[in-house]
């Protein structure tokens, strides 16, 4: 009787296949323009926990999607995420010098190159998702492209970043803070789950609603934990500059609630996310484990 791999082994396998798929999708640094292609690979490869690809593969397991199709979704979402980090680190945004334990792209290269890296990674994400048919019907693949675009744009991640920049120095209420992070962080995490699920047979409406609720809560949960880490962890642990939110007078769950209340909120969200998976049975094993992982990487 075979047993499922441990979470650590499963995560390592997904991270390895994601790294391989990203390396294959990114242009070779031997191709012109070489400096841009080298910088794109610098921004994407060899770093990060690949939380969004992990969630996409966990959701693909829930619906029985083909791993090769989930790889495409995982790459597309991770390329959007990587582009957002490159742009967020620019001097005109968060002005950070460290990301994933190494100099940010504009520090290692220059600002103009970093801007182009973000632009190129964004367009590559849609190319990866569109260039070959998935096992689902073409109409579903088009819907998936539209879903990724919506999660990335002004009504999703980019809009959330705009709200974040406009909120510096302001005290936001819980509702306003949640609205910002549903868009800035949550939209792409939600897309990773829902797009991963769409690589398999369609879920019934009530099941899809429960999965969507899980994805929304995990997206917020990820941000609550990020805020806790920013307040508590050191730069070496984070791989980026610690305490940057407080230094920049940004509203966070910690500044709003305090550390102990933020931790309590994270535990409450974890229970809510896992409750949304009830009824899916063993197929939701990895989604439940990843919700635990998101929280307990901090405390």
mmCIF file of C-alpha atoms in Angstrom:
data_model
loop_
_atom_site.group_PDB
_atom_site.id
_atom_site.type_symbol
_atom_site.label_atom_id
_atom_site.label_comp_id
_atom_site.label_asym_id
_atom_site.label_seq_id
_atom_site.Cartn_x
_atom_site.Cartn_y
_atom_site.Cartn_z
ATOM 1 C CA UNK A 1 0.000 0.000 0.000
ATOM 2 C CA UNK A 2 1.572 3.291 -1.132
ATOM 3 C CA UNK A 3 1.510 6.387 1.040
ATOM 4 C CA UNK A 4 1.433 9.990 -0.109
ATOM 5 C CA UNK A 5 4.751 11.851 -0.016
ATOM 6 C CA UNK A 6 5.294 14.154 2.938
ATOM 7 C CA UNK A 7 4.428 17.799 2.382
ATOM 8 C CA UNK A 8 8.129 18.672 2.304
ATOM 9 C CA UNK A 9 8.823 16.057 -0.381
ATOM 10 C CA UNK A 10 5.770 17.069 -2.409
ATOM 11 C CA UNK A 11 6.726 20.750 -2.217
ATOM 12 C CA UNK A 12 10.304 20.002 -3.259
ATOM 13 C CA UNK A 13 9.064 18.021 -6.279
ATOM 14 C CA UNK A 14 6.687 20.808 -7.378
ATOM 15 C CA UNK A 15 9.344 23.485 -6.836
ATOM 16 C CA UNK A 16 11.828 21.466 -8.899
ATOM 17 C CA UNK A 17 9.445 20.957 -11.812
ATOM 18 C CA UNK A 18 8.405 24.629 -11.659
ATOM 19 C CA UNK A 19 12.033 25.755 -11.779
ATOM 20 C CA UNK A 20 12.621 23.476 -14.764
ATOM 21 C CA UNK A 21 9.493 24.767 -16.557
ATOM 22 C CA UNK A 22 10.420 28.407 -15.880
ATOM 23 C CA UNK A 23 13.970 27.857 -17.134
ATOM 24 C CA UNK A 24 12.566 26.363 -20.344
ATOM 25 C CA UNK A 25 10.036 29.192 -20.799
ATOM 26 C CA UNK A 26 12.496 32.051 -20.277
ATOM 27 C CA UNK A 27 14.588 33.148 -23.288
ATOM 28 C CA UNK A 28 18.172 31.922 -23.352
ATOM 29 C CA UNK A 29 20.762 34.548 -22.348
ATOM 30 C CA UNK A 30 22.591 33.568 -25.535
ATOM 31 C CA UNK A 31 19.804 35.208 -27.562
ATOM 32 C CA UNK A 32 19.724 38.942 -28.302
ATOM 33 C CA UNK A 33 19.063 41.159 -26.468
ATOM 34 C CA UNK A 34 21.366 39.233 -24.170
ATOM 35 C CA UNK A 35 21.446 41.637 -21.232
ATOM 36 C CA UNK A 36 17.645 41.758 -21.021
ATOM 37 C CA UNK A 37 17.323 37.977 -21.232
ATOM 38 C CA UNK A 38 20.027 37.520 -18.619
ATOM 39 C CA UNK A 39 18.242 39.951 -16.304
ATOM 40 C CA UNK A 40 14.899 38.185 -16.817
ATOM 41 C CA UNK A 41 16.438 34.904 -15.731
ATOM 42 C CA UNK A 42 18.145 36.649 -12.798
ATOM 43 C CA UNK A 43 14.757 37.950 -11.625
ATOM 44 C CA UNK A 44 12.930 34.623 -11.854
ATOM 45 C CA UNK A 45 15.237 31.665 -11.320
ATOM 46 C CA UNK A 46 16.908 30.298 -8.224
ATOM 47 C CA UNK A 47 14.819 31.957 -5.556
ATOM 48 C CA UNK A 48 11.459 32.162 -3.866
ATOM 49 C CA UNK A 49 9.266 29.505 -2.280
ATOM 50 C CA UNK A 50 7.002 29.245 -5.374
ATOM 51 C CA UNK A 51 3.869 29.495 -3.212
ATOM 52 C CA UNK A 52 1.650 30.313 -6.190
ATOM 53 C CA UNK A 53 2.830 27.335 -8.280
ATOM 54 C CA UNK A 54 2.401 25.118 -5.212
ATOM 55 C CA UNK A 55 -1.188 26.297 -4.847
ATOM 56 C CA UNK A 56 -1.839 25.816 -8.570
ATOM 57 C CA UNK A 57 -0.579 22.224 -8.437
ATOM 58 C CA UNK A 58 -2.540 21.512 -5.250
ATOM 59 C CA UNK A 59 -5.707 22.767 -6.939
ATOM 60 C CA UNK A 60 -4.871 20.750 -10.051
ATOM 61 C CA UNK A 61 -4.681 17.645 -7.857
ATOM 62 C CA UNK A 62 -8.103 18.502 -6.468
ATOM 63 C CA UNK A 63 -9.738 18.443 -9.909
ATOM 64 C CA UNK A 64 -7.492 15.888 -11.606
ATOM 65 C CA UNK A 65 -5.740 18.291 -13.970
ATOM 66 C CA UNK A 66 -2.775 17.020 -15.988
ATOM 67 C CA UNK A 67 0.486 18.105 -14.261
ATOM 68 C CA UNK A 68 1.876 19.335 -17.596
ATOM 69 C CA UNK A 69 -1.089 21.693 -17.978
ATOM 70 C CA UNK A 70 -0.716 22.865 -14.386
ATOM 71 C CA UNK A 71 2.952 23.609 -15.143
ATOM 72 C CA UNK A 72 1.794 26.141 -17.729
ATOM 73 C CA UNK A 73 -0.549 27.803 -15.245
ATOM 74 C CA UNK A 74 2.121 27.741 -12.528
ATOM 75 C CA UNK A 75 4.680 29.368 -14.839
ATOM 76 C CA UNK A 76 2.268 32.033 -16.026
ATOM 77 C CA UNK A 77 1.271 33.040 -12.510
ATOM 78 C CA UNK A 78 4.860 32.970 -11.236
ATOM 79 C CA UNK A 79 6.058 35.133 -14.146
ATOM 80 C CA UNK A 80 3.394 37.736 -13.299
ATOM 81 C CA UNK A 81 4.468 37.572 -9.654
ATOM 82 C CA UNK A 82 8.140 37.983 -10.582
ATOM 83 C CA UNK A 83 7.390 40.982 -12.797
ATOM 84 C CA UNK A 84 5.461 42.603 -9.955
ATOM 85 C CA UNK A 85 8.408 42.158 -7.575
ATOM 86 C CA UNK A 86 10.848 43.707 -10.051
ATOM 87 C CA UNK A 87 8.606 46.741 -10.501
ATOM 88 C CA UNK A 88 7.702 47.001 -6.793
ATOM 89 C CA UNK A 89 11.401 47.211 -5.901
ATOM 90 C CA UNK A 90 12.064 50.162 -8.233
ATOM 91 C CA UNK A 91 12.946 53.545 -6.679
ATOM 92 C CA UNK A 92 9.635 55.005 -7.878
ATOM 93 C CA UNK A 93 7.755 52.316 -5.907
ATOM 94 C CA UNK A 94 9.158 50.702 -2.733
ATOM 95 C CA UNK A 95 12.814 51.532 -3.513
ATOM 96 C CA UNK A 96 14.289 48.295 -2.184
ATOM 97 C CA UNK A 97 17.793 46.932 -2.738
ATOM 98 C CA UNK A 98 17.356 43.297 -1.671
ATOM 99 C CA UNK A 99 15.030 40.556 -2.944
ATOM 100 C CA UNK A 100 15.280 36.809 -2.307
ATOM 101 C CA UNK A 101 18.633 37.344 -0.629
ATOM 102 C CA UNK A 102 20.334 39.079 -3.559
ATOM 103 C CA UNK A 103 20.432 42.596 -5.044
ATOM 104 C CA UNK A 104 17.225 43.686 -6.727
ATOM 105 C CA UNK A 105 17.199 43.812 -10.518
ATOM 106 C CA UNK A 106 17.598 47.587 -10.796
ATOM 107 C CA UNK A 107 20.607 47.417 -8.439
ATOM 108 C CA UNK A 108 22.252 44.472 -10.208
ATOM 109 C CA UNK A 109 21.554 45.935 -13.664
ATOM 110 C CA UNK A 110 19.917 49.375 -13.906
ATOM 111 C CA UNK A 111 16.478 50.949 -13.654
ATOM 112 C CA UNK A 112 15.716 50.923 -17.359
ATOM 113 C CA UNK A 113 16.608 47.240 -17.613
ATOM 114 C CA UNK A 114 14.471 46.451 -14.562
ATOM 115 C CA UNK A 115 11.491 48.212 -16.127
ATOM 116 C CA UNK A 116 11.915 46.217 -19.340
ATOM 117 C CA UNK A 117 12.378 42.970 -17.387
ATOM 118 C CA UNK A 118 9.002 43.491 -15.729
ATOM 119 C CA UNK A 119 7.345 44.334 -19.039
ATOM 120 C CA UNK A 120 8.843 41.285 -20.746
ATOM 121 C CA UNK A 121 7.966 38.873 -17.922
ATOM 122 C CA UNK A 122 4.385 40.080 -17.941
ATOM 123 C CA UNK A 123 3.929 39.437 -21.645
ATOM 124 C CA UNK A 124 5.779 36.120 -21.438
ATOM 125 C CA UNK A 125 3.251 34.936 -18.844
ATOM 126 C CA UNK A 126 0.410 35.223 -21.341
ATOM 127 C CA UNK A 127 2.503 33.679 -24.104
ATOM 128 C CA UNK A 128 3.186 30.630 -21.918
ATOM 129 C CA UNK A 129 -0.492 30.175 -21.140
ATOM 130 C CA UNK A 130 -1.657 30.780 -24.724
ATOM 131 C CA UNK A 131 0.913 29.327 -27.098
ATOM 132 C CA UNK A 132 -0.147 25.665 -26.906
ATOM 133 C CA UNK A 133 -3.574 24.107 -26.368
ATOM 134 C CA UNK A 134 -4.441 22.842 -22.919
ATOM 135 C CA UNK A 135 -6.450 19.660 -22.513
ATOM 136 C CA UNK A 136 -9.493 21.784 -21.754
ATOM 137 C CA UNK A 137 -11.620 23.257 -24.553
ATOM 138 C CA UNK A 138 -10.217 26.354 -26.323
ATOM 139 C CA UNK A 139 -13.015 28.443 -24.839
ATOM 140 C CA UNK A 140 -11.876 27.494 -21.325
ATOM 141 C CA UNK A 141 -8.295 28.427 -22.172
ATOM 142 C CA UNK A 142 -9.464 31.859 -23.345
ATOM 143 C CA UNK A 143 -11.393 32.293 -20.108
ATOM 144 C CA UNK A 144 -8.260 31.375 -18.162
ATOM 145 C CA UNK A 145 -6.267 34.043 -20.016
ATOM 146 C CA UNK A 146 -8.938 36.616 -19.206
ATOM 147 C CA UNK A 147 -8.942 35.489 -15.565
ATOM 148 C CA UNK A 148 -5.166 35.925 -15.287
ATOM 149 C CA UNK A 149 -5.372 39.360 -16.934
ATOM 150 C CA UNK A 150 -8.095 40.502 -14.527
ATOM 151 C CA UNK A 151 -6.113 39.268 -11.512
ATOM 152 C CA UNK A 152 -3.026 41.162 -12.725
ATOM 153 C CA UNK A 153 -4.571 44.474 -13.782
ATOM 154 C CA UNK A 154 -6.166 47.558 -12.291
ATOM 155 C CA UNK A 155 -8.969 45.540 -10.685
ATOM 156 C CA UNK A 156 -6.427 43.139 -9.228
ATOM 157 C CA UNK A 157 -2.728 43.224 -8.350
ATOM 158 C CA UNK A 158 -1.775 46.503 -10.072
ATOM 159 C CA UNK A 159 -4.780 48.263 -8.585
ATOM 160 C CA UNK A 160 -3.880 46.967 -5.142
ATOM 161 C CA UNK A 161 -0.366 48.354 -5.522
ATOM 162 C CA UNK A 162 -1.815 51.738 -6.503
ATOM 163 C CA UNK A 163 -3.937 51.731 -3.339
ATOM 164 C CA UNK A 164 -0.890 50.712 -1.297
ATOM 165 C CA UNK A 165 1.185 53.612 -2.629
ATOM 166 C CA UNK A 166 -1.675 56.042 -1.966
ATOM 167 C CA UNK A 167 -2.014 54.759 1.599
ATOM 168 C CA UNK A 168 1.500 55.559 2.827
ATOM 169 C CA UNK A 169 1.257 57.665 5.962
ATOM 170 C CA UNK A 170 -2.482 57.053 6.333
ATOM 171 C CA UNK A 171 -4.221 54.999 9.003
ATOM 172 C CA UNK A 172 -6.540 52.524 7.301
ATOM 173 C CA UNK A 173 -9.385 50.674 8.957
ATOM 174 C CA UNK A 174 -9.612 46.885 8.813
ATOM 175 C CA UNK A 175 -12.069 46.986 5.903
ATOM 176 C CA UNK A 176 -9.881 49.327 3.829
ATOM 177 C CA UNK A 177 -6.769 47.284 4.559
ATOM 178 C CA UNK A 178 -8.522 44.081 3.539
ATOM 179 C CA UNK A 179 -9.781 45.685 0.318
ATOM 180 C CA UNK A 180 -6.227 46.720 -0.572
ATOM 181 C CA UNK A 181 -4.764 43.268 0.054
ATOM 182 C CA UNK A 182 -7.587 41.342 -1.616
ATOM 183 C CA UNK A 183 -6.292 43.086 -4.719
ATOM 184 C CA UNK A 184 -2.546 43.579 -4.193
ATOM 185 C CA UNK A 185 -1.629 40.139 -2.839
ATOM 186 C CA UNK A 186 -4.822 38.113 -2.864
ATOM 187 C CA UNK A 187 -5.856 38.446 -6.505
ATOM 188 C CA UNK A 188 -2.886 36.529 -7.931
ATOM 189 C CA UNK A 189 -2.959 33.879 -5.203
ATOM 190 C CA UNK A 190 -6.665 33.413 -5.880
ATOM 191 C CA UNK A 191 -5.925 33.133 -9.601
ATOM 192 C CA UNK A 192 -3.264 30.482 -8.959
ATOM 193 C CA UNK A 193 -5.805 28.295 -7.161
ATOM 194 C CA UNK A 194 -8.678 28.808 -9.583
ATOM 195 C CA UNK A 195 -6.564 28.462 -12.735
ATOM 196 C CA UNK A 196 -4.911 25.335 -11.368
ATOM 197 C CA UNK A 197 -8.346 23.884 -10.692
ATOM 198 C CA UNK A 198 -9.484 24.696 -14.211
ATOM 199 C CA UNK A 199 -6.905 22.362 -15.723
ATOM 200 C CA UNK A 200 -9.222 19.521 -14.646
ATOM 201 C CA UNK A 201 -12.953 18.877 -15.152
ATOM 202 C CA UNK A 202 -15.183 21.756 -14.101
ATOM 203 C CA UNK A 203 -16.378 21.793 -10.501
ATOM 204 C CA UNK A 204 -20.042 22.128 -9.621
ATOM 205 C CA UNK A 205 -21.019 25.686 -8.721
ATOM 206 C CA UNK A 206 -21.188 25.149 -4.953
ATOM 207 C CA UNK A 207 -17.832 23.363 -4.918
ATOM 208 C CA UNK A 208 -16.275 26.160 -6.994
ATOM 209 C CA UNK A 209 -17.640 28.741 -4.547
ATOM 210 C CA UNK A 210 -16.031 26.896 -1.630
ATOM 211 C CA UNK A 211 -12.711 26.669 -3.468
ATOM 212 C CA UNK A 212 -12.904 30.351 -4.370
ATOM 213 C CA UNK A 213 -13.547 31.233 -0.718
ATOM 214 C CA UNK A 214 -10.535 29.151 0.307
ATOM 215 C CA UNK A 215 -8.405 30.983 -2.275
ATOM 216 C CA UNK A 216 -9.603 34.414 -1.119
ATOM 217 C CA UNK A 217 -8.897 33.655 2.532
ATOM 218 C CA UNK A 218 -5.452 32.171 1.813
ATOM 219 C CA UNK A 219 -4.579 35.285 -0.206
ATOM 220 C CA UNK A 220 -5.393 37.496 2.781
ATOM 221 C CA UNK A 221 -3.742 35.062 5.159
ATOM 222 C CA UNK A 222 -0.521 35.264 3.181
ATOM 223 C CA UNK A 223 -0.491 39.054 3.625
ATOM 224 C CA UNK A 224 -1.238 38.929 7.357
ATOM 225 C CA UNK A 225 1.704 36.560 7.823
ATOM 226 C CA UNK A 226 3.905 38.747 5.590
ATOM 227 C CA UNK A 227 3.117 41.714 7.828
ATOM 228 C CA UNK A 228 4.021 39.676 10.924
ATOM 229 C CA UNK A 229 7.275 38.548 9.322
ATOM 230 C CA UNK A 230 8.151 42.095 8.301
ATOM 231 C CA UNK A 231 7.760 43.164 11.927
ATOM 232 C CA UNK A 232 9.518 40.198 13.553
ATOM 233 C CA UNK A 233 11.989 38.482 11.224
ATOM 234 C CA UNK A 234 15.437 39.726 10.281
ATOM 235 C CA UNK A 235 16.684 40.566 6.802
ATOM 236 C CA UNK A 236 18.622 37.290 6.437
ATOM 237 C CA UNK A 237 15.492 35.272 7.180
ATOM 238 C CA UNK A 238 13.253 37.293 4.886
ATOM 239 C CA UNK A 239 15.669 37.635 1.979
ATOM 240 C CA UNK A 240 14.496 41.246 1.718
ATOM 241 C CA UNK A 241 14.879 44.326 3.889
ATOM 242 C CA UNK A 242 13.198 43.731 7.247
ATOM 243 C CA UNK A 243 11.053 46.424 8.863
ATOM 244 C CA UNK A 244 10.567 48.263 5.566
ATOM 245 C CA UNK A 245 6.802 48.705 6.034
ATOM 246 C CA UNK A 246 7.217 50.395 9.403
ATOM 247 C CA UNK A 247 10.074 52.557 8.126
ATOM 248 C CA UNK A 248 7.924 53.688 5.208
ATOM 249 C CA UNK A 249 4.881 54.296 7.435
ATOM 250 C CA UNK A 250 2.775 51.786 5.499
ATOM 251 C CA UNK A 251 -0.491 50.493 6.956
ATOM 252 C CA UNK A 252 -0.241 46.807 7.881
ATOM 253 C CA UNK A 253 -2.196 44.284 9.909
ATOM 254 C CA UNK A 254 0.458 44.590 12.621
ATOM 255 C CA UNK A 255 0.262 48.400 12.774
ATOM 256 C CA UNK A 256 -3.536 48.176 12.873
ATOM 257 C CA UNK A 257 -4.024 45.263 15.272
ATOM 258 C CA UNK A 258 -0.711 44.674 17.047
ATOM 259 C CA UNK A 259 1.357 41.492 16.811
ATOM 260 C CA UNK A 260 -0.686 39.224 19.077
ATOM 261 C CA UNK A 261 -3.999 40.197 17.434
ATOM 262 C CA UNK A 262 -2.478 39.753 13.985
ATOM 263 C CA UNK A 263 -1.364 36.247 14.985
ATOM 264 C CA UNK A 264 -4.840 35.473 16.297
ATOM 265 C CA UNK A 265 -6.358 36.744 13.044
ATOM 266 C CA UNK A 266 -4.024 34.468 11.066
ATOM 267 C CA UNK A 267 -5.105 31.428 13.083
ATOM 268 C CA UNK A 268 -8.793 32.346 12.615
ATOM 269 C CA UNK A 269 -8.274 32.724 8.864
ATOM 270 C CA UNK A 270 -6.486 29.379 8.757
ATOM 271 C CA UNK A 271 -9.498 27.670 10.356
ATOM 272 C CA UNK A 272 -11.825 29.411 7.892
ATOM 273 C CA UNK A 273 -9.727 28.408 4.876
ATOM 274 C CA UNK A 274 -9.577 24.771 5.940
ATOM 275 C CA UNK A 275 -13.298 24.700 6.692
ATOM 276 C CA UNK A 276 -13.922 25.741 3.072
ATOM 277 C CA UNK A 277 -12.241 22.512 1.929
ATOM 278 C CA UNK A 278 -14.584 20.227 3.845
ATOM 279 C CA UNK A 279 -16.415 17.931 1.460
ATOM 280 C CA UNK A 280 -13.541 17.638 -1.014
ATOM 281 C CA UNK A 281 -11.983 14.747 0.881
ATOM 282 C CA UNK A 282 -8.409 13.540 0.293
ATOM 283 C CA UNK A 283 -8.191 15.453 -2.993
ATOM 284 C CA UNK A 284 -7.821 18.672 -0.964
ATOM 285 C CA UNK A 285 -4.977 17.335 1.187
ATOM 286 C CA UNK A 286 -2.289 19.574 -0.290
ATOM 287 C CA UNK A 287 -4.477 22.708 -0.250
ATOM 288 C CA UNK A 288 -5.091 22.215 3.453
ATOM 289 C CA UNK A 289 -1.418 21.564 4.139
ATOM 290 C CA UNK A 290 -0.396 24.668 2.192
ATOM 291 C CA UNK A 291 -2.741 26.825 4.274
ATOM 292 C CA UNK A 292 -0.954 25.493 7.368
ATOM 293 C CA UNK A 293 2.402 26.150 5.726
ATOM 294 C CA UNK A 294 1.522 29.778 4.929
ATOM 295 C CA UNK A 295 0.777 30.441 8.590
ATOM 296 C CA UNK A 296 3.402 28.418 10.362
ATOM 297 C CA UNK A 297 6.327 29.637 8.281
ATOM 298 C CA UNK A 298 6.079 32.623 10.641
ATOM 299 C CA UNK A 299 5.178 31.243 14.076
#
